[in-house]
Amino acid sequence: MDVVKQLHSVSDGLFFLSVSDTKRIVILGKTGAGKSSVANTIFGKELFKIGDTASSETRECQAETKSVNGRRITLIDTPGFFDTDIPEEELKAEIVRCITECAPGPHAFLIVLKVERFTKQEQDVITRISQYFSEEVFKYATAVFTHGDQLSDGQTIMDFVRKNKSLSDLVEKCGGSCHVIDNKNWENDEQDEYRSNKFQVEELLKTIDEITEANRGGCYTNEMLQAWEKLIQQEEEHIRKSSPNMSEEEIRGQARLNTSRLIKILIRLAGITTGALLGALFGVVVSAVVVVLQQLELTQHGTRAQHRQVMMEVPSGN
């Protein structure tokens, strides 16, 4: 279970929380870039559904946890940016749910791109990531390219990146690192270590370790995510007392499930629009939603019953 141990502020206004050894990694990218394939390749198992069409197979965020090369990680797959089958507001709301469910925040973001011509749509993806999460997100990000078989013989992914200024700028913002995999053609290639998913996954995990170390073991977060994590912890404490036979993992899972419905509660009680809530999560107007979260904080003196009554009144669902 991810247990928050320490909270401290830093000069850039972000907050870093020390957590357990499980790293939470969010996968972002445009529709059809291969996000689900990247997740499956990292885990070495088909846990994430892959679509065969231009439409995104992932309409809702999916999170899976597994140990890989001695590291315990949680991968969160997200819907593709610019998926024409998903309304923009629905897409944003789903990404909000994804991020809040990995409170107090992700340790790393994987920005997934194809080994292909870098078009305006790819640039728009990077712009949206920046708008949703602020420029600070790139301190926690690395680029992962799919379709590695498109590289020329002897060509590395950095060779490919250097040919395009926009790609070079992105990789530089991500600390100068990037990786490449090929889910279909690099599984059994033992003649060239570089063109091996096994090699590339280990290099990617090392980069994630370096990102976490560079950020002093912390994760990307903001005021709303911190408030969200506090609610989760309070819910955990209540479940721990009322259900002493539950494991810590079960307690954490149930607490996340219970508090995930607070998005609808916030909209209902605060009277704020979905857009305003999204803006708050992505660092645009944090203070208003934080105030609401603080008002909803559960104490030992009576607010829990009121909170649970509200939870019962809110319809379940995404």
mmCIF file of C-alpha atoms in Angstrom:
data_model
loop_
_atom_site.group_PDB
_atom_site.id
_atom_site.type_symbol
_atom_site.label_atom_id
_atom_site.label_comp_id
_atom_site.label_asym_id
_atom_site.label_seq_id
_atom_site.Cartn_x
_atom_site.Cartn_y
_atom_site.Cartn_z
ATOM 1 C CA MET A 1 0.000 0.000 0.000
ATOM 2 C CA ASP A 2 1.209 3.513 -0.787
ATOM 3 C CA VAL A 3 1.571 5.215 2.583
ATOM 4 C CA VAL A 4 2.398 8.909 2.706
ATOM 5 C CA LYS A 5 5.257 9.478 5.147
ATOM 6 C CA GLN A 6 6.260 13.097 4.753
ATOM 7 C CA LEU A 7 5.029 16.311 3.141
ATOM 8 C CA HIS A 8 7.226 19.310 2.473
ATOM 9 C CA SER A 9 7.129 22.313 0.147
ATOM 10 C CA VAL A 10 9.785 23.496 -2.269
ATOM 11 C CA SER A 11 10.604 26.821 -3.860
ATOM 12 C CA ASP A 12 8.750 26.220 -7.137
ATOM 13 C CA GLY A 13 5.454 25.801 -5.326
ATOM 14 C CA LEU A 14 5.069 22.073 -5.907
ATOM 15 C CA PHE A 15 4.809 19.615 -3.067
ATOM 16 C CA PHE A 16 6.664 16.332 -2.820
ATOM 17 C CA LEU A 17 5.456 13.370 -0.842
ATOM 18 C CA SER A 18 7.609 10.438 0.159
ATOM 19 C CA VAL A 19 5.760 7.208 -0.542
ATOM 20 C CA SER A 20 6.384 3.495 -0.662
ATOM 21 C CA ASP A 21 8.469 1.705 -3.269
ATOM 22 C CA THR A 22 5.539 1.303 -5.689
ATOM 23 C CA LYS A 23 5.928 3.804 -8.530
ATOM 24 C CA ARG A 24 2.830 5.172 -10.256
ATOM 25 C CA ILE A 25 3.363 5.822 -13.974
ATOM 26 C CA VAL A 26 0.802 7.520 -16.237
ATOM 27 C CA ILE A 27 0.925 6.822 -19.978
ATOM 28 C CA LEU A 28 -0.094 9.693 -22.288
ATOM 29 C CA GLY A 29 -0.255 10.095 -26.054
ATOM 30 C CA LYS A 30 -2.480 10.496 -29.072
ATOM 31 C CA THR A 31 -4.935 7.877 -30.277
ATOM 32 C CA GLY A 32 -3.169 4.971 -31.965
ATOM 33 C CA ALA A 33 0.306 5.823 -30.665
ATOM 34 C CA GLY A 34 0.540 2.465 -28.922
ATOM 35 C CA LYS A 35 0.058 3.366 -25.249
ATOM 36 C CA SER A 36 -1.565 0.057 -24.328
ATOM 37 C CA SER A 37 1.129 -1.846 -26.228
ATOM 38 C CA VAL A 38 3.804 0.003 -24.265
ATOM 39 C CA ALA A 39 2.120 -1.009 -21.003
ATOM 40 C CA ASN A 40 1.904 -4.651 -22.101
ATOM 41 C CA THR A 41 5.519 -4.660 -23.229
ATOM 42 C CA ILE A 42 6.707 -3.264 -19.889
ATOM 43 C CA PHE A 43 4.751 -5.895 -17.979
ATOM 44 C CA GLY A 44 5.553 -8.686 -20.429
ATOM 45 C CA LYS A 45 1.908 -9.693 -20.320
ATOM 46 C CA GLU A 46 -1.271 -8.755 -22.211
ATOM 47 C CA LEU A 47 -3.060 -6.908 -19.403
ATOM 48 C CA PHE A 48 -4.167 -3.869 -21.417
ATOM 49 C CA LYS A 49 -6.578 -4.208 -24.343
ATOM 50 C CA ILE A 50 -5.205 -3.184 -27.734
ATOM 51 C CA GLY A 51 -7.430 -1.894 -30.522
ATOM 52 C CA ASP A 52 -7.064 -2.769 -34.192
ATOM 53 C CA THR A 53 -8.586 0.444 -35.555
ATOM 54 C CA ALA A 54 -7.784 4.141 -35.596
ATOM 55 C CA SER A 55 -10.199 4.621 -32.708
ATOM 56 C CA SER A 56 -8.893 4.361 -29.171
ATOM 57 C CA GLU A 57 -9.603 1.029 -27.503
ATOM 58 C CA THR A 58 -9.020 2.719 -24.157
ATOM 59 C CA ARG A 59 -12.079 4.829 -23.346
ATOM 60 C CA GLU A 60 -11.549 4.662 -19.593
ATOM 61 C CA CYS A 61 -8.354 4.751 -17.590
ATOM 62 C CA GLN A 62 -7.024 1.344 -16.629
ATOM 63 C CA ALA A 63 -4.501 0.741 -13.864
ATOM 64 C CA GLU A 64 -2.534 -2.459 -13.277
ATOM 65 C CA THR A 65 0.211 -3.214 -10.753
ATOM 66 C CA LYS A 66 3.000 -5.735 -11.244
ATOM 67 C CA SER A 67 6.624 -6.336 -10.282
ATOM 68 C CA VAL A 68 9.067 -5.858 -13.154
ATOM 69 C CA ASN A 69 12.802 -6.475 -12.844
ATOM 70 C CA GLY A 70 12.646 -6.150 -9.072
ATOM 71 C CA ARG A 71 10.533 -2.986 -9.145
ATOM 72 C CA ARG A 72 6.889 -2.779 -8.165
ATOM 73 C CA ILE A 73 5.072 -0.393 -10.509
ATOM 74 C CA THR A 74 1.536 0.693 -11.303
ATOM 75 C CA LEU A 75 0.860 1.613 -14.925
ATOM 76 C CA ILE A 76 -2.132 3.838 -15.710
ATOM 77 C CA ASP A 77 -3.272 3.740 -19.334
ATOM 78 C CA THR A 78 -5.324 6.738 -20.508
ATOM 79 C CA PRO A 79 -7.660 7.448 -23.441
ATOM 80 C CA GLY A 80 -5.939 8.795 -26.531
ATOM 81 C CA PHE A 81 -5.832 12.516 -27.150
ATOM 82 C CA PHE A 82 -7.894 13.582 -30.193
ATOM 83 C CA ASP A 83 -10.017 10.423 -30.218
ATOM 84 C CA THR A 84 -12.972 11.530 -32.347
ATOM 85 C CA ASP A 85 -15.220 8.924 -30.704
ATOM 86 C CA ILE A 86 -14.842 10.553 -27.266
ATOM 87 C CA PRO A 87 -16.215 14.068 -26.647
ATOM 88 C CA GLU A 88 -13.556 16.490 -25.453
ATOM 89 C CA GLU A 89 -15.229 17.105 -22.094
ATOM 90 C CA GLU A 90 -15.598 13.364 -21.505
ATOM 91 C CA LEU A 91 -11.943 12.808 -22.362
ATOM 92 C CA LYS A 92 -10.820 15.494 -19.927
ATOM 93 C CA ALA A 93 -13.069 14.153 -17.182
ATOM 94 C CA GLU A 94 -11.644 10.654 -17.630
ATOM 95 C CA ILE A 95 -8.071 11.939 -17.393
ATOM 96 C CA VAL A 96 -9.077 13.819 -14.237
ATOM 97 C CA ARG A 97 -10.390 10.574 -12.753
ATOM 98 C CA CYS A 98 -7.216 8.800 -13.747
ATOM 99 C CA ILE A 99 -4.942 11.315 -12.058
ATOM 100 C CA THR A 100 -6.997 11.579 -8.884
ATOM 101 C CA GLU A 101 -7.051 7.802 -8.566
ATOM 102 C CA CYS A 102 -3.258 7.743 -8.427
ATOM 103 C CA ALA A 103 -3.143 10.387 -5.681
ATOM 104 C CA PRO A 104 -0.986 11.846 -4.245
ATOM 105 C CA GLY A 105 0.339 11.908 -7.811
ATOM 106 C CA PRO A 106 2.289 10.040 -10.492
ATOM 107 C CA HIS A 107 6.011 9.444 -10.126
ATOM 108 C CA ALA A 108 6.469 9.556 -13.886
ATOM 109 C CA PHE A 109 4.694 10.211 -17.171
ATOM 110 C CA LEU A 110 5.437 8.289 -20.362
ATOM 111 C CA ILE A 111 4.760 10.397 -23.458
ATOM 112 C CA VAL A 112 4.176 7.836 -26.217
ATOM 113 C CA LEU A 113 4.955 8.688 -29.841
ATOM 114 C CA LYS A 114 5.469 6.658 -33.012
ATOM 115 C CA VAL A 115 8.681 6.454 -34.995
ATOM 116 C CA GLU A 116 7.186 8.498 -37.811
ATOM 117 C CA ARG A 117 7.023 12.030 -39.133
ATOM 118 C CA PHE A 118 6.367 14.526 -36.340
ATOM 119 C CA THR A 119 3.226 16.388 -37.440
ATOM 120 C CA LYS A 120 1.155 19.234 -36.033
ATOM 121 C CA GLN A 121 -1.051 16.684 -34.276
ATOM 122 C CA GLU A 122 1.923 15.319 -32.336
ATOM 123 C CA GLN A 123 2.876 18.869 -31.416
ATOM 124 C CA ASP A 124 -0.699 19.521 -30.302
ATOM 125 C CA VAL A 125 -0.483 16.494 -27.992
ATOM 126 C CA ILE A 126 2.584 17.989 -26.306
ATOM 127 C CA THR A 127 0.814 21.347 -26.041
ATOM 128 C CA ARG A 128 -2.229 19.755 -24.405
ATOM 129 C CA ILE A 129 -0.080 17.868 -21.924
ATOM 130 C CA SER A 130 1.542 21.161 -20.973
ATOM 131 C CA GLN A 131 -1.861 22.873 -20.668
ATOM 132 C CA TYR A 132 -3.389 20.086 -18.587
ATOM 133 C CA PHE A 133 -0.496 19.575 -16.205
ATOM 134 C CA SER A 134 1.707 22.725 -16.532
ATOM 135 C CA GLU A 135 5.316 22.760 -17.731
ATOM 136 C CA GLU A 136 6.345 21.059 -14.484
ATOM 137 C CA VAL A 137 5.083 17.776 -15.897
ATOM 138 C CA PHE A 138 8.194 17.434 -18.062
ATOM 139 C CA LYS A 139 10.366 17.132 -14.936
ATOM 140 C CA TYR A 140 8.606 13.803 -14.420
ATOM 141 C CA ALA A 141 8.372 12.673 -18.041
ATOM 142 C CA THR A 142 10.258 10.706 -20.625
ATOM 143 C CA ALA A 143 9.410 10.013 -24.270
ATOM 144 C CA VAL A 144 8.787 6.446 -25.398
ATOM 145 C CA PHE A 145 8.623 5.682 -29.131
ATOM 146 C CA THR A 146 6.773 2.709 -30.595
ATOM 147 C CA HIS A 147 7.253 0.961 -33.957
ATOM 148 C CA GLY A 148 10.997 0.746 -33.458
ATOM 149 C CA ASP A 149 11.303 -1.432 -36.553
ATOM 150 C CA GLN A 150 10.885 1.781 -38.566
ATOM 151 C CA LEU A 151 14.388 2.842 -37.515
ATOM 152 C CA SER A 152 16.996 2.297 -40.216
ATOM 153 C CA ASP A 153 19.685 -0.344 -39.706
ATOM 154 C CA GLY A 154 22.077 0.884 -37.050
ATOM 155 C CA GLN A 155 19.944 3.938 -36.281
ATOM 156 C CA THR A 156 19.187 4.713 -32.632
ATOM 157 C CA ILE A 157 16.150 6.596 -31.388
ATOM 158 C CA MET A 158 18.356 9.582 -30.536
ATOM 159 C CA ASP A 159 19.566 9.632 -34.149
ATOM 160 C CA PHE A 160 15.925 9.815 -35.202
ATOM 161 C CA VAL A 161 15.081 12.531 -32.654
ATOM 162 C CA ARG A 162 17.975 14.777 -33.672
ATOM 163 C CA LYS A 163 16.523 15.094 -37.166
ATOM 164 C CA ASN A 164 13.548 17.083 -35.863
ATOM 165 C CA LYS A 165 13.846 20.221 -33.745
ATOM 166 C CA SER A 166 10.452 19.804 -32.071
ATOM 167 C CA LEU A 167 11.311 16.267 -31.016
ATOM 168 C CA SER A 168 14.742 17.387 -29.843
ATOM 169 C CA ASP A 169 13.149 20.160 -27.781
ATOM 170 C CA LEU A 170 10.696 17.700 -26.203
ATOM 171 C CA VAL A 171 13.411 15.214 -25.273
ATOM 172 C CA GLU A 172 15.552 18.011 -23.863
ATOM 173 C CA LYS A 173 12.624 19.153 -21.677
ATOM 174 C CA CYS A 174 12.313 15.556 -20.473
ATOM 175 C CA GLY A 175 15.868 15.527 -19.198
ATOM 176 C CA GLY A 176 17.474 14.375 -22.430
ATOM 177 C CA SER A 177 16.279 10.772 -22.308
ATOM 178 C CA CYS A 178 14.007 8.783 -24.620
ATOM 179 C CA HIS A 179 13.369 5.124 -25.378
ATOM 180 C CA VAL A 180 12.040 2.940 -28.169
ATOM 181 C CA ILE A 181 10.239 -0.406 -28.308
ATOM 182 C CA ASP A 182 8.572 -2.557 -30.923
ATOM 183 C CA ASN A 183 5.869 -4.809 -29.569
ATOM 184 C CA LYS A 184 5.655 -6.987 -32.697
ATOM 185 C CA ASN A 185 9.183 -7.414 -34.025
ATOM 186 C CA TRP A 186 11.640 -7.065 -31.151
ATOM 187 C CA GLU A 187 10.573 -9.909 -28.923
ATOM 188 C CA ASN A 188 13.124 -12.528 -29.948
ATOM 189 C CA ASP A 189 15.967 -10.549 -31.509
ATOM 190 C CA GLU A 190 19.097 -11.638 -29.642
ATOM 191 C CA GLN A 191 21.630 -10.512 -32.258
ATOM 192 C CA ASP A 192 21.227 -6.793 -31.572
ATOM 193 C CA GLU A 193 20.823 -5.889 -27.896
ATOM 194 C CA TYR A 194 19.550 -2.392 -28.716
ATOM 195 C CA ARG A 195 16.664 -3.833 -30.787
ATOM 196 C CA SER A 196 15.365 -5.847 -27.867
ATOM 197 C CA ASN A 197 12.305 -4.948 -25.840
ATOM 198 C CA LYS A 198 13.862 -6.591 -22.799
ATOM 199 C CA PHE A 199 16.865 -4.257 -23.035
ATOM 200 C CA GLN A 200 14.749 -1.183 -23.754
ATOM 201 C CA VAL A 201 12.328 -1.855 -20.859
ATOM 202 C CA GLU A 202 15.206 -2.125 -18.404
ATOM 203 C CA GLU A 203 16.680 1.130 -19.725
ATOM 204 C CA LEU A 204 13.264 2.777 -19.389
ATOM 205 C CA LEU A 205 12.905 1.589 -15.794
ATOM 206 C CA LYS A 206 16.352 2.981 -15.024
ATOM 207 C CA THR A 207 15.260 6.334 -16.426
ATOM 208 C CA ILE A 208 12.153 6.268 -14.204
ATOM 209 C CA ASP A 209 14.411 5.532 -11.231
ATOM 210 C CA GLU A 210 16.541 8.537 -12.210
ATOM 211 C CA ILE A 211 13.458 10.765 -12.566
ATOM 212 C CA THR A 212 12.294 9.774 -9.087
ATOM 213 C CA GLU A 213 15.749 10.315 -7.628
ATOM 214 C CA ALA A 214 16.081 13.713 -9.321
ATOM 215 C CA ASN A 215 12.751 14.705 -7.769
ATOM 216 C CA ARG A 216 13.922 13.528 -4.345
ATOM 217 C CA GLY A 217 11.644 10.516 -4.292
ATOM 218 C CA GLY A 218 8.589 12.693 -4.817
ATOM 219 C CA CYS A 219 5.759 12.629 -7.298
ATOM 220 C CA TYR A 220 4.010 15.180 -9.476
ATOM 221 C CA THR A 221 1.226 16.706 -7.447
ATOM 222 C CA ASN A 222 -0.693 19.886 -6.667
ATOM 223 C CA GLU A 223 -2.908 21.201 -3.873
ATOM 224 C CA MET A 224 -5.971 19.333 -5.037
ATOM 225 C CA LEU A 225 -4.149 16.011 -5.273
ATOM 226 C CA GLN A 226 -2.757 16.560 -1.765
ATOM 227 C CA ALA A 227 -6.236 17.252 -0.410
ATOM 228 C CA TRP A 228 -7.501 14.191 -2.274
ATOM 229 C CA GLU A 229 -4.789 12.022 -0.734
ATOM 230 C CA LYS A 230 -5.695 13.318 2.725
ATOM 231 C CA LEU A 231 -9.295 12.215 2.199
ATOM 232 C CA ILE A 232 -8.118 8.791 1.051
ATOM 233 C CA GLN A 233 -5.988 8.414 4.168
ATOM 234 C CA GLN A 234 -8.890 9.399 6.414
ATOM 235 C CA GLU A 235 -11.122 6.897 4.655
ATOM 236 C CA GLU A 236 -8.429 4.248 5.095
ATOM 237 C CA GLU A 237 -8.334 4.902 8.819
ATOM 238 C CA HIS A 238 -12.098 4.474 9.098
ATOM 239 C CA ILE A 239 -12.037 1.227 7.086
ATOM 240 C CA ARG A 240 -9.105 -0.048 9.153
ATOM 241 C CA LYS A 241 -11.108 0.435 12.355
ATOM 242 C CA SER A 242 -14.401 -0.938 11.046
ATOM 243 C CA SER A 243 -12.900 -3.877 9.103
ATOM 244 C CA PRO A 244 -9.817 -5.079 11.027
ATOM 245 C CA ASN A 245 -9.553 -8.285 8.962
ATOM 246 C CA MET A 246 -8.974 -6.487 5.653
ATOM 247 C CA SER A 247 -5.430 -6.385 4.285
ATOM 248 C CA GLU A 248 -3.701 -3.040 3.796
ATOM 249 C CA GLU A 249 -3.937 -3.472 0.033
ATOM 250 C CA GLU A 250 -7.685 -4.125 0.269
ATOM 251 C CA ILE A 251 -8.119 -1.125 2.563
ATOM 252 C CA ARG A 252 -6.296 1.161 0.132
ATOM 253 C CA GLY A 253 -8.328 -0.122 -2.799
ATOM 254 C CA GLN A 254 -11.633 0.355 -0.999
ATOM 255 C CA ALA A 255 -10.636 3.838 0.177
ATOM 256 C CA ARG A 256 -9.750 4.858 -3.385
ATOM 257 C CA LEU A 257 -13.068 3.494 -4.642
ATOM 258 C CA ASN A 258 -15.031 5.384 -1.997
ATOM 259 C CA THR A 259 -13.302 8.710 -2.527
ATOM 260 C CA SER A 260 -13.242 8.550 -6.337
ATOM 261 C CA ARG A 261 -16.918 9.482 -6.329
ATOM 262 C CA LEU A 262 -16.029 12.836 -4.774
ATOM 263 C CA ILE A 263 -15.643 14.357 -8.232
ATOM 264 C CA LYS A 264 -19.430 14.243 -8.616
ATOM 265 C CA ILE A 265 -19.891 15.366 -5.021
ATOM 266 C CA LEU A 266 -17.674 18.380 -5.615
ATOM 267 C CA ILE A 267 -19.634 19.405 -8.677
ATOM 268 C CA ARG A 268 -22.942 18.921 -6.875
ATOM 269 C CA LEU A 269 -22.091 20.627 -3.571
ATOM 270 C CA ALA A 270 -19.868 23.405 -4.852
ATOM 271 C CA GLY A 271 -21.936 24.207 -7.902
ATOM 272 C CA ILE A 272 -18.837 24.328 -10.096
ATOM 273 C CA THR A 273 -18.828 23.204 -13.705
ATOM 274 C CA THR A 274 -16.887 20.242 -14.977
ATOM 275 C CA GLY A 275 -14.599 22.635 -16.786
ATOM 276 C CA ALA A 276 -13.841 24.534 -13.588
ATOM 277 C CA LEU A 277 -13.096 21.291 -11.786
ATOM 278 C CA LEU A 278 -10.778 20.204 -14.563
ATOM 279 C CA GLY A 279 -9.034 23.539 -14.482
ATOM 280 C CA ALA A 280 -8.541 23.214 -10.749
ATOM 281 C CA LEU A 281 -6.957 19.808 -11.043
ATOM 282 C CA PHE A 282 -4.621 20.921 -13.776
ATOM 283 C CA GLY A 283 -3.361 23.847 -11.742
ATOM 284 C CA VAL A 284 -5.423 26.688 -13.231
ATOM 285 C CA VAL A 285 -7.801 27.569 -10.394
ATOM 286 C CA VAL A 286 -6.765 25.280 -7.567
ATOM 287 C CA SER A 287 -7.846 27.338 -4.573
ATOM 288 C CA ALA A 288 -11.640 27.136 -5.028
ATOM 289 C CA VAL A 289 -11.708 23.343 -5.221
ATOM 290 C CA VAL A 290 -9.195 22.965 -2.405
ATOM 291 C CA VAL A 291 -11.531 24.967 -0.160
ATOM 292 C CA VAL A 292 -14.373 22.595 -1.034
ATOM 293 C CA LEU A 293 -12.197 19.571 -0.334
ATOM 294 C CA GLN A 294 -11.193 21.040 3.004
ATOM 295 C CA GLN A 295 -14.849 21.572 3.860
ATOM 296 C CA LEU A 296 -15.490 17.917 3.051
ATOM 297 C CA GLU A 297 -12.606 16.633 5.187
ATOM 298 C CA LEU A 298 -13.728 13.908 7.530
ATOM 299 C CA THR A 299 -13.143 14.510 11.243
ATOM 300 C CA GLN A 300 -13.664 12.386 14.305
ATOM 301 C CA HIS A 301 -16.550 14.556 15.463
ATOM 302 C CA GLY A 302 -19.543 14.038 13.237
ATOM 303 C CA THR A 303 -18.807 14.984 9.633
ATOM 304 C CA ARG A 304 -18.253 11.391 8.539
ATOM 305 C CA ALA A 305 -21.944 10.535 8.836
ATOM 306 C CA GLN A 306 -22.829 13.574 6.755
ATOM 307 C CA HIS A 307 -20.199 12.672 4.185
ATOM 308 C CA ARG A 308 -21.488 9.101 3.904
ATOM 309 C CA GLN A 309 -25.053 10.346 3.475
ATOM 310 C CA VAL A 310 -23.900 12.487 0.535
ATOM 311 C CA MET A 311 -21.980 9.520 -0.903
ATOM 312 C CA MET A 312 -25.154 7.414 -0.756
ATOM 313 C CA GLU A 313 -27.095 10.063 -2.630
ATOM 314 C CA VAL A 314 -24.648 10.358 -5.494
ATOM 315 C CA PRO A 315 -25.226 7.818 -8.295
ATOM 316 C CA SER A 316 -22.380 5.391 -8.849
ATOM 317 C CA GLY A 317 -20.517 5.139 -12.133
ATOM 318 C CA ASN A 318 -17.732 6.928 -13.942
#
